[in-house]
Amino acid sequence: MANLKTRYTDGARRGFFHLGVILARRGFTADMMTYIGLLLQVAALPLIITGYFGWALVIGIIASLCDALDGAVARAGAGPTTAGAFLDSTLDRVSELMVAAALVVYFVLEGPQWGPIVAMLVFMGAAQMVSYIRARAEALGVDCKVGFMSRPERLVGLGIGFLFSWWEPGGTSFLVWWLYLLTVLTVITVVHREVHVLRKLRALEAPPALEEPPAPAADEQLADELWPEPSGRGGRGY
């Protein structure tokens, strides 16, 4: 699973880099792409709240492309910066929270439907934990890319839910069933990353194994046998 994820991620980055070169030559910067992506996500919020998931998906795809291209534009232009990376990471969290919050509002207006509302609240928290665990682990010097439900997979998952939201297997929208699945998988990813980081940190902090003292030399052994040390019990001296 990890090899497959790495393979398609690396392939996508190579493809985006070529587009990044074109955009950088036309004067676009990485920060501009980040802000454009955020504004597009904001534009999709009313569509999500009112249940126009198809149109929200179209805008979300364009926003995700902008978000994916900001790094490519940075590499093709002046180069990535720590400030740009920080801005991108924080606005990614804001964007994801806005979409999830819009879905909560939608389910409140529809019923309220408490099942999907609770699922979305858990999904929101677990999604932030997935990103936080990786950031905290890397700050402590531990690599943490395990688990399947990182941000790109969560976005694709929500997109699939939006695409088939019209379908109602068992009288319930496919989007609801799909959100339950995404929530469970995201929580599993949180647990997976937590266990992974704890194992790595405990391995780094484990005390070194005690070395056995060196065996005494042959001359010392012979001296001990010929002239043993006194026992110190007050025996008769010679």
PDB file of C-alpha atoms in Angstrom, residues 59-144:
ATOM      1  CA  ILE A  59     -15.019  23.964  -7.775  1.00  0.00           C
ATOM      2  CA  GLY A  60     -13.292  21.726  -5.246  1.00  0.00           C
ATOM      3  CA  ILE A  61     -11.323  19.971  -7.977  1.00  0.00           C
ATOM      4  CA  ILE A  62     -10.075  23.306  -9.336  1.00  0.00           C
ATOM      5  CA  ALA A  63      -9.189  24.435  -5.788  1.00  0.00           C
ATOM      6  CA  SER A  64      -7.319  21.198  -5.147  1.00  0.00           C
ATOM      7  CA  LEU A  65      -5.365  21.630  -8.375  1.00  0.00           C
ATOM      8  CA  CYS A  66      -4.327  25.125  -7.258  1.00  0.00           C
ATOM      9  CA  ASP A  67      -3.299  23.718  -3.898  1.00  0.00           C
ATOM     10  CA  ALA A  68      -1.293  20.964  -5.549  1.00  0.00           C
ATOM     11  CA  LEU A  69       0.378  23.396  -7.938  1.00  0.00           C
ATOM     12  CA  ASP A  70       1.661  25.852  -5.333  1.00  0.00           C
ATOM     13  CA  GLY A  71       4.620  23.638  -4.498  1.00  0.00           C
ATOM     14  CA  ALA A  72       5.350  23.046  -8.182  1.00  0.00           C
ATOM     15  CA  VAL A  73       5.244  26.779  -8.890  1.00  0.00           C
ATOM     16  CA  ALA A  74       7.602  27.390  -5.963  1.00  0.00           C
ATOM     17  CA  ARG A  75      10.110  24.815  -7.238  1.00  0.00           C
ATOM     18  CA  ALA A  76       9.886  26.182 -10.788  1.00  0.00           C
ATOM     19  CA  GLY A  77      10.188  29.823  -9.680  1.00  0.00           C
ATOM     20  CA  ALA A  78      12.176  31.338  -6.839  1.00  0.00           C
ATOM     21  CA  GLY A  79      12.242  28.041  -4.970  1.00  0.00           C
ATOM     22  CA  PRO A  80      10.288  26.840  -1.937  1.00  0.00           C
ATOM     23  CA  THR A  81      10.538  28.861   1.255  1.00  0.00           C
ATOM     24  CA  THR A  82       9.784  27.991   4.876  1.00  0.00           C
ATOM     25  CA  ALA A  83       7.287  30.862   5.071  1.00  0.00           C
ATOM     26  CA  GLY A  84       5.460  29.553   2.003  1.00  0.00           C
ATOM     27  CA  ALA A  85       5.419  26.019   3.391  1.00  0.00           C
ATOM     28  CA  PHE A  86       3.991  27.305   6.685  1.00  0.00           C
ATOM     29  CA  LEU A  87       1.316  29.343   4.897  1.00  0.00           C
ATOM     30  CA  ASP A  88       0.335  26.390   2.722  1.00  0.00           C
ATOM     31  CA  SER A  89       0.079  23.986   5.664  1.00  0.00           C
ATOM     32  CA  THR A  90      -2.033  26.288   7.819  1.00  0.00           C
ATOM     33  CA  LEU A  91      -4.425  27.246   5.011  1.00  0.00           C
ATOM     34  CA  ASP A  92      -4.794  23.562   4.122  1.00  0.00           C
ATOM     35  CA  ARG A  93      -6.121  22.962   7.622  1.00  0.00           C
ATOM     36  CA  VAL A  94      -8.456  25.969   7.353  1.00  0.00           C
ATOM     37  CA  SER A  95      -9.773  24.795   3.983  1.00  0.00           C
ATOM     38  CA  GLU A  96     -10.445  21.272   5.203  1.00  0.00           C
ATOM     39  CA  LEU A  97     -12.221  22.501   8.324  1.00  0.00           C
ATOM     40  CA  MET A  98     -14.424  24.828   6.274  1.00  0.00           C
ATOM     41  CA  VAL A  99     -15.600  22.020   4.002  1.00  0.00           C
ATOM     42  CA  ALA A 100     -16.307  19.722   6.938  1.00  0.00           C
ATOM     43  CA  ALA A 101     -18.153  22.493   8.780  1.00  0.00           C
ATOM     44  CA  ALA A 102     -20.274  23.173   5.692  1.00  0.00           C
ATOM     45  CA  LEU A 103     -21.265  19.503   5.625  1.00  0.00           C
ATOM     46  CA  VAL A 104     -22.245  19.674   9.294  1.00  0.00           C
ATOM     47  CA  VAL A 105     -24.464  22.682   8.544  1.00  0.00           C
ATOM     48  CA  TYR A 106     -26.016  20.799   5.610  1.00  0.00           C
ATOM     49  CA  PHE A 107     -26.935  17.802   7.778  1.00  0.00           C
ATOM     50  CA  VAL A 108     -28.282  20.102  10.511  1.00  0.00           C
ATOM     51  CA  LEU A 109     -30.564  21.822   7.995  1.00  0.00           C
ATOM     52  CA  GLU A 110     -31.671  18.463   6.564  1.00  0.00           C
ATOM     53  CA  GLY A 111     -33.068  17.085   9.781  1.00  0.00           C
ATOM     54  CA  PRO A 112     -31.019  17.352  11.791  1.00  0.00           C
ATOM     55  CA  GLN A 113     -29.408  14.010  10.911  1.00  0.00           C
ATOM     56  CA  TRP A 114     -27.407  13.212  14.039  1.00  0.00           C
ATOM     57  CA  GLY A 115     -25.561  10.183  12.661  1.00  0.00           C
ATOM     58  CA  PRO A 116     -23.715  12.004   9.876  1.00  0.00           C
ATOM     59  CA  ILE A 117     -23.332  15.098  12.088  1.00  0.00           C
ATOM     60  CA  VAL A 118     -21.454  13.106  14.722  1.00  0.00           C
ATOM     61  CA  ALA A 119     -19.473  11.326  11.991  1.00  0.00           C
ATOM     62  CA  MET A 120     -18.416  14.639  10.475  1.00  0.00           C
ATOM     63  CA  LEU A 121     -17.364  16.044  13.852  1.00  0.00           C
ATOM     64  CA  VAL A 122     -15.241  12.960  14.503  1.00  0.00           C
ATOM     65  CA  PHE A 123     -13.868  13.159  10.967  1.00  0.00           C
ATOM     66  CA  MET A 124     -12.907  16.811  11.473  1.00  0.00           C
ATOM     67  CA  GLY A 125     -11.022  16.050  14.671  1.00  0.00           C
ATOM     68  CA  ALA A 126      -9.336  12.911  13.344  1.00  0.00           C
ATOM     69  CA  ALA A 127      -8.260  14.680  10.141  1.00  0.00           C
ATOM     70  CA  GLN A 128      -6.527  17.395  12.164  1.00  0.00           C
ATOM     71  CA  MET A 129      -4.867  14.762  14.353  1.00  0.00           C
ATOM     72  CA  VAL A 130      -3.489  12.942  11.320  1.00  0.00           C
ATOM     73  CA  SER A 131      -1.723  16.102  10.196  1.00  0.00           C
ATOM     74  CA  TYR A 132      -0.692  17.138  13.712  1.00  0.00           C
ATOM     75  CA  ILE A 133       0.899  13.785  14.562  1.00  0.00           C
ATOM     76  CA  ARG A 134       3.064  13.957  11.453  1.00  0.00           C
ATOM     77  CA  ALA A 135       4.095  17.563  12.120  1.00  0.00           C
ATOM     78  CA  ARG A 136       4.911  16.853  15.765  1.00  0.00           C
ATOM     79  CA  ALA A 137       6.768  13.648  14.939  1.00  0.00           C
ATOM     80  CA  GLU A 138       8.928  15.348  12.324  1.00  0.00           C
ATOM     81  CA  ALA A 139       9.677  18.148  14.807  1.00  0.00           C
ATOM     82  CA  LEU A 140      11.011  15.416  17.112  1.00  0.00           C
ATOM     83  CA  GLY A 141      13.112  13.926  14.320  1.00  0.00           C
ATOM     84  CA  VAL A 142      10.861  10.972  13.438  1.00  0.00           C
ATOM     85  CA  ASP A 143       9.525  10.385   9.929  1.00  0.00           C
ATOM     86  CA  CYS A 144       5.766   9.774   9.900  1.00  0.00           C
TER      87      CYS A 144
END
